């Protein structure tokens, strides 16, 4: 019997496996895909997430392109939110292809003593005894562990099988494509966010002169014309269209829906939901990868300290996680609400332009660097 079984070898699952292995625990990690794999998501790691990569000793291996903050565009208005100075944290985020980050973290986990990592492994269901999860069915075979972690993403199979799914009120779709810029085009060190009635565009700088262009909108906004609609979004931004003039598309247009997930609870006897599987409101503020890194680190600390006792520590961990993410989720909910009230959003954006210190503070909240109220 292993100490911990982890379903999902993405950022959260691989980081947790690595940290537990370093603490002397026996871990089995199951990933259904092969690496490298494509995943439709944002590709900016915020400064608090970069700090976790540094603590892991993997910041250099992950690499990426530095960005100093976020520029919000609404009509002709542009508000620049620079990451605030924060003791012990990097002053910048990093943009990197998700397929590269996932591969680096998974391979580092697989190379960690005590970790056995599998790809092409289909996790089918939890195994329960006397009301407690004690293992997983993987490719038809039972595997047992003292703790099970479901890190299998927004559409978590285990969350559903455990009866922890909760309905999602808002259905949104995300589309993304990568472009390689013409050598003469400048690559500004910012994530650019274009807020438009009915949709948002996110532009993240990446290595090798690449850009991620991602669009978020309500699920019924495409009317079956994903390619045409996506192209109309970025071509409608004159500055962005100029940057992409002569650019080469380096990936297919792919999408995801739903973008959000809700869980009735983040833990149950013998099991923890981690990362997007534990619930994800919306990618509109861009902190998904950073949250995965931070919460995996938190869970590793609690697991190493408490595994082997009773399960009460699982609920203590879940409360600590909610406290950690509370301000970020409040900010995300506010920005999501404003995205559907464009006139008010424009006025607020104008006010933030006149208060750069406060805007920097809010960007720091979204980056995991600051509490909302200080």
PDB file of N, CA and C in Angstrom, residues 3 14 16 29 47 50 88 150 154 169 177 204 209 238 241 263 274 277 330 348 372:
ATOM      1  N   UNK A   3       1.562   5.419   0.407  1.00  0.00           N
ATOM      2  CA  UNK A   3       1.092   6.467   1.305  1.00  0.00           C
ATOM      3  C   UNK A   3       0.022   7.318   0.626  1.00  0.00           C
ATOM      4  N   UNK A  14       1.534  16.779 -10.073  1.00  0.00           N
ATOM      5  CA  UNK A  14       2.977  16.534 -10.153  1.00  0.00           C
ATOM      6  C   UNK A  14       3.726  17.269  -9.055  1.00  0.00           C
ATOM      7  N   UNK A  16       2.577  18.111  -6.086  1.00  0.00           N
ATOM      8  CA  UNK A  16       2.316  17.418  -4.832  1.00  0.00           C
ATOM      9  C   UNK A  16       3.143  16.142  -4.735  1.00  0.00           C
ATOM     10  N   UNK A  29       1.574   8.213  -8.885  1.00  0.00           N
ATOM     11  CA  UNK A  29       0.992   9.304  -9.666  1.00  0.00           C
ATOM     12  C   UNK A  29       0.485   8.757 -10.990  1.00  0.00           C
ATOM     13  N   UNK A  47       3.648  35.892  -9.980  1.00  0.00           N
ATOM     14  CA  UNK A  47       4.842  35.878  -9.126  1.00  0.00           C
ATOM     15  C   UNK A  47       4.796  34.894  -7.959  1.00  0.00           C
ATOM     16  N   UNK A  50       5.684  31.651  -9.418  1.00  0.00           N
ATOM     17  CA  UNK A  50       7.114  31.609  -9.737  1.00  0.00           C
ATOM     18  C   UNK A  50       7.923  31.327  -8.476  1.00  0.00           C
ATOM     19  N   UNK A  88      10.136  38.772  -0.390  1.00  0.00           N
ATOM     20  CA  UNK A  88      10.249  37.324  -0.573  1.00  0.00           C
ATOM     21  C   UNK A  88       9.627  36.785  -1.830  1.00  0.00           C
ATOM     22  N   UNK A 150      -7.494  13.685  -5.735  1.00  0.00           N
ATOM     23  CA  UNK A 150      -8.090  13.855  -7.064  1.00  0.00           C
ATOM     24  C   UNK A 150      -7.616  15.193  -7.617  1.00  0.00           C
ATOM     25  N   UNK A 154     -10.779  20.240 -14.187  1.00  0.00           N
ATOM     26  CA  UNK A 154     -12.110  20.852 -14.092  1.00  0.00           C
ATOM     27  C   UNK A 154     -13.211  19.819 -14.252  1.00  0.00           C
ATOM     28  N   UNK A 169     -23.288  27.692 -12.332  1.00  0.00           N
ATOM     29  CA  UNK A 169     -24.330  28.648 -12.707  1.00  0.00           C
ATOM     30  C   UNK A 169     -24.064  29.289 -14.062  1.00  0.00           C
ATOM     31  N   UNK A 177      -5.067  30.057 -29.301  1.00  0.00           N
ATOM     32  CA  UNK A 177      -4.156  29.737 -30.407  1.00  0.00           C
ATOM     33  C   UNK A 177      -2.832  30.440 -30.135  1.00  0.00           C
ATOM     34  N   UNK A 204      -0.517  36.689 -23.922  1.00  0.00           N
ATOM     35  CA  UNK A 204       0.585  36.405 -23.004  1.00  0.00           C
ATOM     36  C   UNK A 204       1.868  36.179 -23.786  1.00  0.00           C
ATOM     37  N   UNK A 209       9.558  34.113 -29.318  1.00  0.00           N
ATOM     38  CA  UNK A 209       8.739  35.110 -30.005  1.00  0.00           C
ATOM     39  C   UNK A 209       7.291  34.656 -30.171  1.00  0.00           C
ATOM     40  N   UNK A 238      -6.804  46.876 -33.114  1.00  0.00           N
ATOM     41  CA  UNK A 238      -5.824  47.378 -34.077  1.00  0.00           C
ATOM     42  C   UNK A 238      -4.385  47.143 -33.623  1.00  0.00           C
ATOM     43  N   UNK A 241      -3.710  43.360 -33.819  1.00  0.00           N
ATOM     44  CA  UNK A 241      -3.624  42.952 -35.230  1.00  0.00           C
ATOM     45  C   UNK A 241      -2.291  43.384 -35.827  1.00  0.00           C
ATOM     46  N   UNK A 263     -17.531  22.223  -6.446  1.00  0.00           N
ATOM     47  CA  UNK A 263     -17.558  20.998  -5.642  1.00  0.00           C
ATOM     48  C   UNK A 263     -18.358  21.252  -4.373  1.00  0.00           C
ATOM     49  N   UNK A 274      -7.940  18.502  -5.434  1.00  0.00           N
ATOM     50  CA  UNK A 274      -6.850  19.466  -5.534  1.00  0.00           C
ATOM     51  C   UNK A 274      -6.853  20.128  -6.903  1.00  0.00           C
ATOM     52  N   UNK A 277      -9.943  20.470  -9.823  1.00  0.00           N
ATOM     53  CA  UNK A 277     -10.926  19.478  -9.385  1.00  0.00           C
ATOM     54  C   UNK A 277     -11.664  19.929  -8.130  1.00  0.00           C
ATOM     55  N   UNK A 330     -12.796  36.354  -4.438  1.00  0.00           N
ATOM     56  CA  UNK A 330     -13.636  37.540  -4.363  1.00  0.00           C
ATOM     57  C   UNK A 330     -13.331  38.491  -5.513  1.00  0.00           C
ATOM     58  N   UNK A 348     -14.851  52.230 -14.019  1.00  0.00           N
ATOM     59  CA  UNK A 348     -13.922  51.755 -12.990  1.00  0.00           C
ATOM     60  C   UNK A 348     -12.504  51.701 -13.535  1.00  0.00           C
ATOM     61  N   UNK A 372      -6.469  41.183  -0.012  1.00  0.00           N
ATOM     62  CA  UNK A 372      -7.331  42.233  -0.549  1.00  0.00           C
ATOM     63  C   UNK A 372      -7.378  43.432   0.386  1.00  0.00           C
TER      64      UNK A 372
END
